[in-house]
Amino acid sequence: MSETPLPPAPPLPVPDPVTAFFWEALREHTLAIQWCSRCERFQHTPAHYCFGCGTEELTSRTVSGRGRVHSSTTLLDPPGPAFVDRLPLTIVVVELDEQAGLVLAAEMPSGPAPIGTPVEAYFEDVAAGTTLPRFRPLANESDQA
Amino acid sequence: MSNRLRDQVAITGVGYSDLSRRPSASLGTLTVSAVDAALDAAGLRRSDVDGIATSPSMPRYGGRKGVEDGTDIVSTGYLAGRLGIADAITWSSSTTHMVTYSLIDAVHAIAAGACETVVVYRAVHVPDGRYISFDSTVAVGGDQFTAPFGFSGPPSWAGVVMRRYLDLHGYSREHLARFAVANRATTLLNPRAYWSGKPLTVEDYLGARMVSDPMTILDCDIPVDGAVALVLTSAERAASSGAPHALVSGYALGTQAAPRGVYMTLEDLWSGTERMGVRLWQSSGMRPEDIDVVQAYDGFSIFVPTWLEGLGFHARGDALGALAEGSGSLTGPRPVNTGGGSLGEGRLHGMTQLAEAVLQLTDQGGQRQVDGAGTAVATISNGLAGSTAFALRRP
């Protein structure tokens, strides 16, 4: 019996000691961003030291997952074999509400939205033990309560 | 760059191999032909060379990089052996940055007296198949935050810059189209350009295959196999040789860290190129209004306006409109990418810009020569850390 081979799955993130908190939070369907309590600043992606003051004593904080579209692109050319059947694929760069300049990239399955569009994160369990953040437009202001 | 280096070193020979998508000769042989052509242009022989520098890497994203010397890459040792000058080499350098760092290294080596005649070369082999393909099943390190949802290729990284640039300033794809058409018109006058002999219309551009909206295939430079070599020597020796040459007046390194997880944002490119502009004008003693021709890196088309703005030729957001009106054409107020750049000539990782700058300053531009071009700027990469910019002038 032969079946049509399935396309490969997208690559799965391999957490490391610095990034583990981020992936653990996503499994709980929350978004956590690395935090320096000295500088009182977030930074993303996680690093082993603070880009502001250099300390290695960093923690993380749960954030709202809300922000605004800083920019986007829609892929029509597969970036790898796993994405051949997943096009078009919109990627957004979102500036999170918590801090100016704090950006996070993720897929936005609903498609492109103009820069400045309010968006919120949601969570998709893509494999056993792996959850990815996605973004979607905030339906309207009253939904934010 | 300290002012002490200003105008002390000359680029006195430019040589190209054949450029093609599928070459008939090995990369090693192509590189030898480029070096011989550059030496010939400089009136020198292989035996005159005592320094050699390159960035021996193969451009491939997400797949297996080739490492076979002479096929996938060309190392300095390989090339010295092929040229029969291994024992004459007193200085060599290989950089993990782009090859333009090799040019800086060579300027220093000559100024320091480590050697007298240096070949700086870049050999680029494009492997069969897709050279941007994330084919691993796992994403480690920085890739954790991009590859799992397909944000793993340079066109998508530059695509988000392009989208923001267009939207912030009210531009449409028509503006990109008119810039592309103007650049192609210049390209047609460069006989070695990949797109030579292939005119482009606005409609052609608007119908081009979309890769990473709003980026089309025509906003990406065209991959080719080939090699380019530059021959450097001291300004003093170049002057006494009588060979045509251009002086390296100044350079600037990019130091703006890339934003993590996104690779580049429009604001980071502006900040990075602006900081490089400060350094470039300080080191060269020139100002934007002194520059006759600009060779702005165009691995992706959007980098041309961000470079022109960062270096001070236009205010933020104004350059694409000017380019669409022909400001960078050969007959425009300040010609840009006078050989068609990497978009038109081929993807040679910055050598396109450097070589064309020297050709213009030595009246070797043929049909595309800008009369009396006395000063040039060449920029390489996107303006973030790892980028370089050079100011060059006619002696």
Coordinates of C-alpha atoms in Angstrom, one line a residue:
Chain A
M1 CA 0.0 0.0 0.0
S2 CA 1.4 3.3 -0.9
E3 CA 0.1 6.7 0.1
T4 CA 1.0 10.1 -1.1
P5 CA 3.8 11.2 1.2
L6 CA 2.8 14.0 3.5
P7 CA 4.8 17.2 3.2
P8 CA 7.3 17.6 6.1
A9 CA 6.0 19.5 9.2
P10 CA 7.4 23.0 9.8
P11 CA 10.6 23.0 11.9
L12 CA 10.0 22.8 15.6
P13 CA 11.7 25.2 18.1
V14 CA 14.3 23.6 20.3
P15 CA 14.3 25.6 23.6
D16 CA 17.6 26.2 25.3
P17 CA 18.3 27.4 28.8
V18 CA 17.8 31.0 27.9
T19 CA 14.6 30.6 25.9
A20 CA 12.9 27.8 27.9
F21 CA 10.7 30.2 29.8
F22 CA 9.2 31.6 26.6
W23 CA 8.2 28.1 25.3
E24 CA 7.0 27.0 28.7
A25 CA 4.7 30.0 29.0
L26 CA 3.3 29.4 25.5
R27 CA 2.4 25.8 26.5
E28 CA 0.2 27.5 29.1
H29 CA -1.2 29.7 26.4
T30 CA 0.4 32.9 27.8
L31 CA 3.0 35.1 26.3
A32 CA 6.0 35.9 28.5
I33 CA 8.8 38.3 27.6
Q34 CA 12.2 38.6 29.1
W35 CA 12.4 41.4 31.7
C36 CA 15.2 43.3 33.3
S37 CA 14.1 44.6 36.7
R38 CA 17.1 46.9 37.0
C39 CA 16.3 48.7 33.7
E40 CA 12.6 48.0 34.0
R41 CA 12.6 47.0 30.4
F42 CA 11.5 44.1 28.2
Q43 CA 13.7 42.6 25.6
H44 CA 12.9 40.0 22.9
T45 CA 14.2 37.6 21.7
P46 CA 15.6 36.3 25.0
A47 CA 19.4 36.7 25.6
H48 CA 21.7 35.7 28.4
Y49 CA 22.3 39.3 29.4
C50 CA 20.5 42.6 29.4
F51 CA 21.2 44.8 26.4
G52 CA 20.7 47.9 28.6
C53 CA 22.8 47.2 31.7
G54 CA 24.6 43.9 31.1
T55 CA 23.2 42.0 34.0
E56 CA 22.6 38.3 33.6
E57 CA 19.9 38.4 36.4
L58 CA 16.9 38.5 34.1
T59 CA 13.4 37.3 34.7
S60 CA 10.3 37.3 32.6
R61 CA 6.8 38.8 32.7
T62 CA 3.6 37.8 31.2
V63 CA 2.4 40.4 28.7
S64 CA -1.0 41.1 27.3
G65 CA -0.3 39.8 23.8
R66 CA -1.8 43.0 22.5
G67 CA 0.0 45.4 20.1
R68 CA -0.1 47.0 16.8
V69 CA 1.0 45.9 13.4
H70 CA 4.5 47.4 12.7
S71 CA 4.7 45.7 9.4
S72 CA 3.9 42.5 7.5
T73 CA 4.7 40.5 4.5
T74 CA 2.8 37.7 2.8
L75 CA 4.9 34.8 1.5
L76 CA 3.9 33.4 -1.9
D77 CA 7.2 31.5 -2.3
P78 CA 7.8 28.7 0.2
P79 CA 10.7 29.4 2.6
G80 CA 11.2 25.6 3.0
P81 CA 9.7 22.3 2.0
A82 CA 7.2 22.4 4.9
F83 CA 5.5 25.5 3.6
V84 CA 4.8 24.5 0.1
D85 CA 1.1 23.8 0.9
R86 CA 0.8 26.6 3.4
L87 CA 0.8 29.6 1.0
P88 CA -0.1 32.4 1.1
L89 CA 1.3 32.9 4.6
T90 CA 1.2 36.2 6.3
I91 CA 3.8 37.2 8.8
V92 CA 3.3 40.2 11.0
V93 CA 5.8 42.2 13.0
V94 CA 3.9 43.4 16.0
E95 CA 5.0 46.2 18.4
L96 CA 3.7 45.1 21.8
D97 CA 1.6 47.5 23.8
E98 CA 3.9 47.1 26.8
Q99 CA 6.9 49.0 25.4
A100 CA 7.8 51.1 22.4
G101 CA 10.0 49.3 20.0
L102 CA 9.4 45.9 21.5
V103 CA 8.6 43.8 18.4
L104 CA 7.6 40.2 18.0
A105 CA 7.1 38.3 14.7
A106 CA 4.5 35.6 14.2
E107 CA 2.1 34.3 11.7
M108 CA -1.2 36.0 11.2
P109 CA -3.5 33.5 9.5
S110 CA -6.2 36.0 8.8
G111 CA -4.0 37.7 6.3
P112 CA -2.3 41.1 6.0
A113 CA -3.5 44.2 7.9
P114 CA -2.4 47.8 7.6
I115 CA 0.3 49.1 9.8
G116 CA -1.1 50.4 13.1
T117 CA -3.9 47.8 13.2
P118 CA -4.5 46.6 16.8
V119 CA -3.9 42.9 17.1
E120 CA -3.8 40.3 19.9
A121 CA -1.9 37.1 20.3
Y122 CA -3.6 33.7 20.5
F123 CA -2.0 30.3 20.8
E124 CA -1.9 27.2 18.6
D125 CA -0.6 23.8 19.8
V126 CA 1.3 22.8 16.7
A127 CA 2.9 19.6 18.0
A128 CA 3.0 17.7 21.3
G129 CA 4.6 20.0 23.7
T130 CA 5.0 22.9 21.3
T131 CA 2.8 26.0 21.1
L132 CA 3.3 28.9 18.7
P133 CA 1.9 32.4 19.2
R134 CA -0.3 33.7 16.3
F135 CA -1.8 37.1 15.9
R136 CA -5.3 38.2 14.8
P137 CA -6.9 41.7 14.6
L138 CA -8.7 42.9 17.7
A139 CA -12.3 42.7 16.7
N140 CA -13.2 46.0 18.3
E141 CA -12.3 48.1 21.3
S142 CA -15.1 46.7 23.5
D143 CA -13.5 43.2 23.2
Q144 CA -10.5 44.5 25.2
A145 CA -12.3 44.5 28.5
Chain B
M1 CA 38.9 55.1 9.7
S2 CA 41.4 57.6 10.9
N3 CA 42.2 60.4 8.5
R4 CA 45.7 59.2 8.3
L5 CA 44.5 56.5 5.9
R6 CA 42.7 59.0 3.6
D7 CA 43.7 58.6 -0.1
Q8 CA 46.8 56.5 0.8
V9 CA 45.7 53.3 -1.0
A10 CA 44.5 52.9 -4.6
I11 CA 42.3 50.4 -6.4
T12 CA 44.1 50.0 -9.7
G13 CA 42.6 47.1 -11.4
V14 CA 39.1 45.6 -11.8
G15 CA 38.6 42.2 -13.3
Y16 CA 35.5 40.1 -13.8
S17 CA 35.0 36.4 -14.8
D18 CA 32.1 35.5 -17.0
L19 CA 28.9 35.8 -15.1
S20 CA 26.2 33.2 -15.7
R21 CA 23.6 31.1 -14.0
R22 CA 25.2 27.8 -15.0
P23 CA 28.9 28.2 -15.7
S24 CA 30.9 25.9 -17.9
A25 CA 34.1 26.3 -15.7
S26 CA 34.7 25.7 -12.0
L27 CA 34.5 28.5 -9.6
G28 CA 38.3 28.2 -9.1
T29 CA 38.9 28.7 -12.8
L30 CA 36.5 31.6 -13.0
T31 CA 38.3 33.3 -10.1
V32 CA 41.7 32.9 -11.8
S33 CA 40.3 34.6 -14.9
A34 CA 39.0 37.5 -12.8
V35 CA 42.3 38.0 -11.1
D36 CA 44.2 37.8 -14.4
A37 CA 41.8 40.4 -15.9
A38 CA 42.3 42.7 -12.9
L39 CA 46.1 42.4 -13.0
D40 CA 46.0 43.1 -16.7
A41 CA 44.0 46.2 -16.1
A42 CA 46.5 47.3 -13.5
G43 CA 49.5 46.6 -15.8
L44 CA 50.8 44.1 -13.3
R45 CA 51.7 40.4 -13.3
R46 CA 50.8 37.5 -11.0
S47 CA 54.3 37.7 -9.6
D48 CA 53.7 41.2 -8.4
V49 CA 51.1 40.1 -6.0
D50 CA 52.2 39.7 -2.3
G51 CA 48.8 40.0 -0.6
I52 CA 45.5 38.3 -1.0
A53 CA 42.2 38.6 0.8
T54 CA 38.6 37.3 0.5
S55 CA 35.5 36.1 2.3
P56 CA 35.3 32.5 1.3
S57 CA 31.7 31.6 1.8
M58 CA 28.8 30.2 -0.2
P59 CA 25.5 32.1 0.0
R60 CA 22.9 29.6 1.1
Y61 CA 20.2 30.0 3.7
G62 CA 18.8 27.1 5.6
G63 CA 20.3 24.3 3.7
R64 CA 23.7 22.6 3.4
K65 CA 26.5 25.0 2.6
G66 CA 29.1 23.7 0.2
V67 CA 32.7 23.8 1.4
E68 CA 34.6 22.2 -1.4
D69 CA 37.5 24.5 -2.3
G70 CA 37.6 25.6 -5.9
T71 CA 34.0 24.4 -6.4
D72 CA 31.8 25.9 -3.7
I73 CA 34.2 28.5 -2.4
V74 CA 37.7 29.7 -3.3
S75 CA 40.1 30.1 -0.3
T76 CA 43.1 32.4 -0.4
G77 CA 45.4 29.4 -0.3
Y78 CA 43.7 27.7 -3.1
L79 CA 43.9 30.8 -5.3
A80 CA 47.5 31.5 -4.5
G81 CA 48.3 27.9 -5.5
R82 CA 46.3 28.2 -8.7
L83 CA 48.1 31.4 -9.6
G84 CA 51.5 29.9 -8.8
I85 CA 52.3 32.6 -6.3
A86 CA 52.0 30.8 -2.9
D87 CA 55.6 31.6 -1.9
A88 CA 55.3 35.3 -2.8
I89 CA 52.4 35.9 -0.4
T90 CA 53.5 37.9 2.7
W91 CA 50.0 38.7 3.9
S92 CA 46.6 37.2 3.5
S93 CA 43.2 37.5 5.2
S94 CA 39.9 35.7 5.2
T95 CA 36.9 37.3 6.8
T96 CA 33.6 35.8 8.0
H97 CA 32.0 39.2 7.2
M98 CA 31.3 40.2 3.7
V99 CA 34.2 40.6 1.3
T100 CA 34.2 44.3 1.8
Y101 CA 35.9 43.8 5.1
S102 CA 38.7 42.2 3.1
L103 CA 39.0 45.5 1.2
I104 CA 39.4 47.3 4.5
D105 CA 41.9 44.8 5.7
A106 CA 43.8 45.2 2.4
V107 CA 43.9 49.0 2.8
H108 CA 45.4 48.6 6.3
A109 CA 47.9 46.0 5.2
I110 CA 49.2 48.2 2.4
A111 CA 49.3 51.3 4.6
A112 CA 51.1 49.4 7.2
G113 CA 53.7 48.1 4.8
A114 CA 52.8 44.4 5.2
C115 CA 52.6 44.1 1.4
E116 CA 52.5 46.2 -1.7
T117 CA 50.1 44.6 -4.1
V118 CA 46.9 42.9 -2.9
V119 CA 44.2 41.0 -4.7
V120 CA 40.8 41.3 -3.1
Y121 CA 38.4 38.9 -4.7
R122 CA 34.9 37.4 -4.2
A123 CA 33.9 34.1 -5.8
V124 CA 30.3 33.2 -5.6
H125 CA 28.8 29.9 -6.5
V126 CA 25.1 29.4 -6.5
P127 CA 24.3 25.7 -5.8
D128 CA 21.7 23.8 -7.8
G129 CA 18.2 23.9 -6.4
R130 CA 16.8 26.5 -4.0
Y131 CA 19.4 28.4 -2.2
I132 CA 16.9 29.7 0.3
S133 CA 15.2 26.7 1.8
F134 CA 14.9 25.9 5.5
D135 CA 14.9 22.1 5.3
S136 CA 15.7 21.2 8.8
T137 CA 13.1 19.7 11.1
V138 CA 14.3 21.7 14.1
A139 CA 14.9 25.4 14.7
V140 CA 17.7 26.2 17.2
G141 CA 19.2 29.5 18.4
G142 CA 17.7 32.5 16.9
D143 CA 15.9 30.4 14.4
Q144 CA 13.5 29.3 17.2
F145 CA 11.7 32.7 16.8
T146 CA 11.4 32.7 13.0
A147 CA 11.7 29.4 11.2
P148 CA 8.7 27.6 12.8
F149 CA 6.3 29.9 11.0
G150 CA 8.3 30.4 7.8
F151 CA 10.1 33.7 8.6
S152 CA 13.4 32.2 7.6
G153 CA 14.4 33.7 4.2
P154 CA 16.0 37.1 3.5
P155 CA 13.2 38.2 1.1
S156 CA 10.7 38.0 3.9
W157 CA 13.0 39.9 6.3
A158 CA 13.4 42.7 3.7
G159 CA 9.7 42.4 2.7
V160 CA 8.5 43.8 6.1
V161 CA 10.9 46.7 5.6
M162 CA 9.5 47.4 2.2
R163 CA 5.9 47.2 3.3
R164 CA 6.5 49.7 6.1
Y165 CA 8.4 52.0 3.9
L166 CA 5.7 52.1 1.3
D167 CA 2.8 52.4 3.8
L168 CA 4.5 55.1 5.9
H169 CA 5.1 57.4 3.0
G170 CA 2.1 56.7 0.8
Y171 CA 4.0 55.0 -1.9
S172 CA 2.5 52.3 -4.1
R173 CA 4.1 49.5 -6.2
E174 CA 4.0 51.9 -9.1
H175 CA 6.8 53.8 -7.5
L176 CA 8.9 50.6 -7.1
A177 CA 8.0 49.8 -10.7
R178 CA 9.3 53.1 -12.1
F179 CA 12.5 52.7 -10.1
A180 CA 12.9 49.2 -11.4
V181 CA 12.4 50.4 -15.0
A182 CA 14.9 53.2 -14.6
N183 CA 17.5 50.8 -13.1
R184 CA 16.9 48.4 -16.0
A185 CA 17.4 51.1 -18.5
T186 CA 20.9 51.7 -17.0
T187 CA 21.5 47.9 -16.9
L188 CA 21.0 47.7 -20.6
L189 CA 24.2 49.7 -21.1
N190 CA 26.3 47.2 -19.1
P191 CA 27.2 44.4 -21.5
R192 CA 28.2 42.0 -18.6
A193 CA 24.9 42.4 -16.8
Y194 CA 22.7 39.4 -16.4
W195 CA 19.7 41.5 -17.5
S196 CA 21.6 43.2 -20.4
G197 CA 19.5 43.1 -23.5
K198 CA 16.3 42.5 -21.6
P199 CA 14.2 45.7 -21.4
L200 CA 11.7 46.1 -18.6
T201 CA 8.3 48.0 -18.6
V202 CA 6.2 49.1 -15.6
E203 CA 3.7 46.4 -16.6
D204 CA 6.4 43.8 -16.6
Y205 CA 7.4 44.7 -13.1
L206 CA 3.8 44.9 -11.8
G207 CA 3.2 41.4 -13.3
A208 CA 6.4 39.9 -11.9
R209 CA 6.1 36.9 -9.6
M210 CA 5.4 37.9 -6.0
V211 CA 7.8 36.3 -3.5
S212 CA 7.1 38.1 -0.2
D213 CA 4.5 40.7 -0.8
P214 CA 5.2 43.5 -1.6
M215 CA 8.5 42.1 -2.8
T216 CA 8.6 40.6 -6.2
I217 CA 11.3 38.4 -7.8
L218 CA 12.5 41.6 -9.6
D219 CA 13.2 43.3 -6.2
C220 CA 15.7 40.5 -5.5
D221 CA 19.2 40.6 -7.0
I222 CA 19.9 38.0 -9.6
P223 CA 22.1 35.1 -8.4
V224 CA 25.0 34.3 -10.7
D225 CA 28.1 32.2 -10.6
G226 CA 31.2 34.3 -11.0
A227 CA 34.1 36.2 -9.5
V228 CA 35.3 39.7 -9.3
A229 CA 38.8 40.8 -8.3
L230 CA 40.3 44.2 -7.3
V231 CA 44.0 45.0 -7.3
L232 CA 45.1 47.4 -4.6
T233 CA 48.4 49.1 -4.1
S234 CA 49.7 52.3 -2.5
A235 CA 48.5 55.6 -4.0
E236 CA 52.2 56.4 -4.6
R237 CA 52.9 53.2 -6.5
A238 CA 49.7 53.6 -8.5
A239 CA 50.6 57.1 -9.5
S240 CA 54.0 56.1 -10.7
S241 CA 52.7 53.2 -12.6
G242 CA 50.5 55.4 -14.8
A243 CA 47.7 52.8 -14.6
P244 CA 44.1 54.1 -14.1
H245 CA 43.2 54.0 -10.5
A246 CA 40.8 55.3 -7.8
L247 CA 41.8 56.3 -4.3
V248 CA 40.1 55.0 -1.2
S249 CA 39.2 58.2 0.6
G250 CA 37.3 56.8 3.5
Y251 CA 35.2 54.0 4.8
A252 CA 32.6 53.3 7.5
L253 CA 31.6 50.1 9.3
G254 CA 28.0 49.4 10.3
T255 CA 27.6 48.9 14.1
Q256 CA 23.8 49.0 14.5
A257 CA 22.8 45.7 16.0
A258 CA 20.1 43.8 14.1
P259 CA 16.8 43.7 15.9
R260 CA 16.4 40.2 17.4
G261 CA 13.8 37.9 16.0
V262 CA 13.0 40.2 13.1
Y263 CA 16.4 40.6 11.4
M264 CA 15.7 44.2 10.2
T265 CA 13.2 46.9 10.6
L266 CA 12.9 50.1 8.6
E267 CA 13.8 52.2 11.6
D268 CA 16.9 50.1 12.3
L269 CA 18.1 50.4 8.7
W270 CA 17.7 54.2 8.9
S271 CA 19.5 54.4 12.2
G272 CA 22.3 52.1 10.9
T273 CA 22.9 53.9 7.6
E274 CA 22.7 57.3 9.3
R275 CA 25.4 56.3 11.8
M276 CA 27.5 55.0 8.9
G277 CA 27.0 58.3 7.1
V278 CA 28.5 60.2 10.0
R279 CA 31.6 58.0 9.9
L280 CA 31.9 58.0 6.1
W281 CA 31.9 61.7 5.8
Q282 CA 34.2 62.2 8.7
S283 CA 36.8 59.7 7.4
S284 CA 36.7 60.9 3.8
G285 CA 36.4 64.6 4.3
M286 CA 33.6 64.6 1.8
R287 CA 29.9 65.5 2.1
P288 CA 26.9 64.1 0.2
E289 CA 26.8 67.1 -2.1
D290 CA 30.4 66.3 -3.2
I291 CA 29.4 62.8 -4.6
D292 CA 29.0 62.3 -8.3
V293 CA 27.9 58.7 -8.5
V294 CA 26.4 56.4 -5.8
Q295 CA 26.7 52.7 -5.9
A296 CA 24.1 51.6 -3.3
Y297 CA 23.8 48.0 -2.3
D298 CA 20.7 46.5 -3.8
G299 CA 20.5 42.9 -2.7
F300 CA 16.9 43.9 -2.3
S301 CA 15.6 47.0 -4.1
I302 CA 14.3 48.6 -0.9
F303 CA 17.9 49.0 0.4
V304 CA 18.6 51.6 -2.3
P305 CA 16.3 54.3 -0.9
T306 CA 17.2 53.5 2.7
W307 CA 20.9 53.9 1.9
L308 CA 20.3 57.2 0.0
E309 CA 18.4 58.5 2.9
G310 CA 20.7 57.3 5.6
L311 CA 23.8 58.8 3.9
G312 CA 22.1 62.1 3.7
F313 CA 21.2 62.3 -0.1
H314 CA 17.5 62.5 0.8
A315 CA 15.3 62.9 3.8
R316 CA 13.8 59.8 5.3
G317 CA 11.0 58.6 3.0
D318 CA 11.9 60.8 0.0
A319 CA 14.3 58.7 -1.9
L320 CA 11.9 56.3 -3.6
G321 CA 9.9 59.1 -5.0
A322 CA 13.0 60.7 -6.4
L323 CA 14.3 57.5 -7.9
A324 CA 10.9 56.9 -9.5
E325 CA 11.3 60.3 -11.1
G326 CA 14.7 59.3 -12.5
S327 CA 17.0 60.9 -10.0
G328 CA 19.3 57.9 -10.1
S329 CA 19.3 57.6 -13.9
L330 CA 22.5 58.2 -15.9
T331 CA 21.2 61.5 -16.9
G332 CA 19.7 62.3 -13.5
P333 CA 21.2 64.7 -10.9
R334 CA 23.1 61.9 -9.1
P335 CA 23.4 58.6 -11.0
V336 CA 22.8 55.6 -8.8
N337 CA 24.0 52.0 -9.6
T338 CA 25.5 53.0 -12.9
G339 CA 26.1 49.4 -13.9
G340 CA 22.6 48.2 -12.9
G341 CA 23.7 47.1 -9.4
S342 CA 23.2 43.6 -8.1
L343 CA 19.6 43.8 -9.4
G344 CA 20.8 44.2 -12.9
E345 CA 24.4 42.9 -13.2
G346 CA 24.3 40.0 -10.7
R347 CA 24.6 39.1 -7.1
L348 CA 28.3 39.4 -6.3
H349 CA 27.9 40.4 -2.7
G350 CA 29.0 44.0 -2.8
M351 CA 31.7 43.7 -5.5
T352 CA 29.2 44.9 -8.0
Q353 CA 29.1 48.3 -6.2
L354 CA 32.9 48.6 -5.6
A355 CA 33.9 47.5 -9.1
E356 CA 31.5 49.9 -10.8
A357 CA 32.6 52.8 -8.6
V358 CA 36.2 52.2 -9.7
L359 CA 35.2 51.8 -13.4
Q360 CA 33.4 55.1 -13.3
L361 CA 36.3 57.0 -11.6
T362 CA 38.7 55.6 -14.2
D363 CA 36.5 56.4 -17.3
Q364 CA 36.0 52.7 -18.0
G365 CA 32.2 52.9 -17.9
G366 CA 31.8 52.5 -21.6
Q367 CA 28.3 53.5 -22.8
R368 CA 27.2 54.1 -19.2
Q369 CA 30.2 56.3 -18.3
V370 CA 29.1 59.4 -16.2
D371 CA 31.2 62.2 -17.7
G372 CA 33.8 63.4 -15.4
A373 CA 32.7 61.3 -12.4
G374 CA 35.2 62.4 -9.8
T375 CA 33.8 61.0 -6.6
A376 CA 31.8 57.9 -5.7
V377 CA 30.2 56.2 -2.7
A378 CA 29.8 52.4 -2.6
T379 CA 27.7 50.8 0.1
I380 CA 27.4 47.1 0.9
S381 CA 24.7 45.1 2.8
N382 CA 21.8 46.7 4.6
G383 CA 23.3 49.2 7.0
L384 CA 23.3 47.1 10.1
A385 CA 26.3 45.5 11.8
G386 CA 28.4 43.8 9.1
S387 CA 27.8 46.5 6.5
T388 CA 30.4 48.7 5.0
A389 CA 30.5 51.9 3.0
F390 CA 33.4 53.5 1.0
A391 CA 34.1 56.9 -0.4
L392 CA 36.4 56.8 -3.5
R393 CA 37.8 59.5 -5.7
R394 CA 39.7 60.1 -8.8
P395 CA 43.3 61.0 -8.1

